[in-house]
CSV table of C-alpha atoms in Angstrom, one decimal:
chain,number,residue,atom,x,y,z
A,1,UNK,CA,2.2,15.9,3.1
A,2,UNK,CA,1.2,12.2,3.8
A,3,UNK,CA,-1.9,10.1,3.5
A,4,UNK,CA,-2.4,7.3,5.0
A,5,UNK,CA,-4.8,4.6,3.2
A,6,UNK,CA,-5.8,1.2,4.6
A,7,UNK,CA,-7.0,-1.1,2.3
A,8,UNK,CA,-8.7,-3.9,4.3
A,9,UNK,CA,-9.4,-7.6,3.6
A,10,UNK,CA,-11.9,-10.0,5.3
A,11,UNK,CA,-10.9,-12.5,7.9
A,12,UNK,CA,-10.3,-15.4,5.3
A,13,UNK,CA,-8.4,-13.1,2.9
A,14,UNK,CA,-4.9,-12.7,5.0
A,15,UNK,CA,-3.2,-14.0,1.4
A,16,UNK,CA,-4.7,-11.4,-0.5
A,17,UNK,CA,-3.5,-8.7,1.8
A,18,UNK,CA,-0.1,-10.1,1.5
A,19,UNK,CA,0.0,-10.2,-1.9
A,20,UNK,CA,-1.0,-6.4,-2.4
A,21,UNK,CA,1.5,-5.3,0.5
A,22,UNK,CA,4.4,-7.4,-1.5
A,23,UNK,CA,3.0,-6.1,-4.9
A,24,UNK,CA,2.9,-2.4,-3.7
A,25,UNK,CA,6.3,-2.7,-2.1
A,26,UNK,CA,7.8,-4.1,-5.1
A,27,UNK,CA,6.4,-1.2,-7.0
A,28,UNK,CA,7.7,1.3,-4.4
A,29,UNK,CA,11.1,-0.2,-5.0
A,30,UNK,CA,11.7,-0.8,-8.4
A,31,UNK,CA,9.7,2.3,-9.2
A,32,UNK,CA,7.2,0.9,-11.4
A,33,UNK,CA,9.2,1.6,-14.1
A,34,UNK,CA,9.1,-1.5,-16.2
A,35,UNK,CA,5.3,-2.3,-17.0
A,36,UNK,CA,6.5,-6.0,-18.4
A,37,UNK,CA,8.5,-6.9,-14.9
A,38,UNK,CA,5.4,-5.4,-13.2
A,39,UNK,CA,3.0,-7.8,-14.9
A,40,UNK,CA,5.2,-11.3,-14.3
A,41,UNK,CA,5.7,-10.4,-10.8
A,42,UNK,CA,1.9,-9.6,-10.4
A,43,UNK,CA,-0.9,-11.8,-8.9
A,44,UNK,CA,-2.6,-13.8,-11.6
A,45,UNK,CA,-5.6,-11.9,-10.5
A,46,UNK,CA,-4.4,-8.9,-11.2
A,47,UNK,CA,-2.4,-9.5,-14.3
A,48,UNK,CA,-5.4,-10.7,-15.9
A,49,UNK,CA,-7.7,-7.5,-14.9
A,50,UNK,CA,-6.3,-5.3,-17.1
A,51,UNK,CA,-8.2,-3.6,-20.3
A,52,UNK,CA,-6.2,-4.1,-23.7
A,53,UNK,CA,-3.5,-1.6,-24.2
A,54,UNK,CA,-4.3,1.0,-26.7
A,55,UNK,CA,-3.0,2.6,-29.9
A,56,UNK,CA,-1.6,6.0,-30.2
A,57,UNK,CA,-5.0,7.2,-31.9
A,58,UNK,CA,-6.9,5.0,-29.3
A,59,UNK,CA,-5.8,7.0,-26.3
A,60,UNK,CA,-5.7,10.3,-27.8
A,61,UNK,CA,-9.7,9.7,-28.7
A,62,UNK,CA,-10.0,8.8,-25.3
A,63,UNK,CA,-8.2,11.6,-24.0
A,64,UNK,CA,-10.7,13.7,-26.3
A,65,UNK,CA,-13.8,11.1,-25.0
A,66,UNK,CA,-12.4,11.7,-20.9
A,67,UNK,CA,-12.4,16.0,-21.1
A,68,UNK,CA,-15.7,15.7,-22.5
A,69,UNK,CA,-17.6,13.4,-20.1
A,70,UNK,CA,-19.6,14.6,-17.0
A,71,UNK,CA,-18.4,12.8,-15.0
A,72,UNK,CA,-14.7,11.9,-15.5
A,73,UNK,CA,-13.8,9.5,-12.2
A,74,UNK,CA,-16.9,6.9,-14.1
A,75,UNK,CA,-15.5,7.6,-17.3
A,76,UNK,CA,-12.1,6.6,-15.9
A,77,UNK,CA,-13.5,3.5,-14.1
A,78,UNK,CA,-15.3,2.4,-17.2
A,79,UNK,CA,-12.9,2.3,-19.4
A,80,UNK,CA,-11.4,0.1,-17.1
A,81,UNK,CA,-6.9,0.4,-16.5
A,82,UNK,CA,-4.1,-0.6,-19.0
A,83,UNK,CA,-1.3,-2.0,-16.8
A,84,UNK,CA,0.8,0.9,-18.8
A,85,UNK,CA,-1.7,3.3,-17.6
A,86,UNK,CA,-1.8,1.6,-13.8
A,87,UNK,CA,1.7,1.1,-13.3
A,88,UNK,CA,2.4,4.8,-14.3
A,89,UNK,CA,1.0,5.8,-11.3
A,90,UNK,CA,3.7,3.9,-9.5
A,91,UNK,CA,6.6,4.8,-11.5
A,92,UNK,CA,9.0,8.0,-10.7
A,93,UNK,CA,7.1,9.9,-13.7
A,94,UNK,CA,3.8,10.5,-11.3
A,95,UNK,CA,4.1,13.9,-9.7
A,96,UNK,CA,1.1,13.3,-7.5
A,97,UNK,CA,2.3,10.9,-5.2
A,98,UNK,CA,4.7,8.3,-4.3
A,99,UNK,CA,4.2,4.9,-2.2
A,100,UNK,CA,5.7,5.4,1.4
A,101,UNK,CA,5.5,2.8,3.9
A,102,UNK,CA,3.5,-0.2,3.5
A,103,UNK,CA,2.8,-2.3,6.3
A,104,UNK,CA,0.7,-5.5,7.1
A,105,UNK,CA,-1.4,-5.4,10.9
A,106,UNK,CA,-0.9,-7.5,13.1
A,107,UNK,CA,-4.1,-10.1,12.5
A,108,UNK,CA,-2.8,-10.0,8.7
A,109,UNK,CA,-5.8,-8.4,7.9
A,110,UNK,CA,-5.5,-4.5,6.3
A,111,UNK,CA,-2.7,-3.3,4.6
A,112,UNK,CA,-1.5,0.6,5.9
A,113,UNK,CA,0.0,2.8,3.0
A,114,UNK,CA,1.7,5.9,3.0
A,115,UNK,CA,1.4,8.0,0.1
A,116,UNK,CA,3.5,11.0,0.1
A,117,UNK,CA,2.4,14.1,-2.0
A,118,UNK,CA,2.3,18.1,-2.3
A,119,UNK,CA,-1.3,18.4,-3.4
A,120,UNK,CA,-4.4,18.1,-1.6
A,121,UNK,CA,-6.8,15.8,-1.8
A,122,UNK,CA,-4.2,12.9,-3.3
A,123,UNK,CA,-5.6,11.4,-6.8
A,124,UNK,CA,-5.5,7.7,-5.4
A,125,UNK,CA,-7.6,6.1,-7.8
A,126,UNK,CA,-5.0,3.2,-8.6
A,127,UNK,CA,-4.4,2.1,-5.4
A,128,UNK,CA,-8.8,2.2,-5.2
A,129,UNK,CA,-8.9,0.1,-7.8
A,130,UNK,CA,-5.9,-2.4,-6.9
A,131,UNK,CA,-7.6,-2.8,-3.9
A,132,UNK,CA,-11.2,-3.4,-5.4
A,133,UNK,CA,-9.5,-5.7,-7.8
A,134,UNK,CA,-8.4,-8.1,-5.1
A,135,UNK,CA,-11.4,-8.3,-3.1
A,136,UNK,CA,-10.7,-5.9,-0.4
A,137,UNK,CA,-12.2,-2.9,0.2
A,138,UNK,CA,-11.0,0.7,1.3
A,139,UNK,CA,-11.0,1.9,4.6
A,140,UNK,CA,-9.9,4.7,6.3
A,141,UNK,CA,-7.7,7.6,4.6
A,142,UNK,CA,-6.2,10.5,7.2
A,143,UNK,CA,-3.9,12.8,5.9
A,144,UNK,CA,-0.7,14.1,7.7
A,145,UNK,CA,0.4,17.3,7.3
């Protein structure tokens, strides 16, 4: 199965949108499997958004914090993304998805992704918050069978 994701920039932000197309093909290629080559090759802006990396006990007493919460997508998003945590979801370890594609429009504008997975609906939540992170904003999402 695919879904297809645009993340979408405004009209002054055609460097931004670059940036996250190169970023996510880098990740696509080199599997995301090194969280320190992620980080230097990262945007500043993004390299500096992430929350402290935790302990051992730190994440297993959020792990314990996250089954318990109501609501675990604003548990997630308050806690805010290690890059370990982040770049997992781009390394060869996720079983959810992996990136496809990635392609820049025409006008330089939205950045199109292909995600390829077995499950339905596709837990994109790091490529929602890479995209909130630089400024741009979600758009549409259409899944492929």
């Amino acid at each position: 199965m695919r879904t297809i994701v645009e993340l979408v920039g405004g009209p002054d932000q055609a460097e931004r949108v670059r940036e996250v197309a190169e970023l996510l093909v880098a990740l696509r290629e080199h599997g995301g499997d090194d969280v320190e080559r992620v980080l230097r090759a990262a945007p500043r802006w993004l390299a500096g958004a992430f929350a402290p990396e935790r302990t051992v006990e730190e994440d297993e007493a959020w792990l314990v914090r996250w089954r318990a919460a109501p609501d675990r997508l604003a548990f997630e998003r308050a806690s805010g993304w290690t890059a370990s945590g982040w770049v997992h979801w781009f390394s060869p370890e996720n079983e959810f998805w992996s990136v496809g594609d990635v392609r820049v429009d025409e006008g330089g504008h939205r950045v199109v992704v292909d995600l390829e997975h077995d499950d339905d609906p596709v837990p994109f939540e790091a490529l929602r918050w890479l995209a909130l992170t630089g400024g741009l904003r979600v758009g549409d999402e259409v899944r492929v069978r």
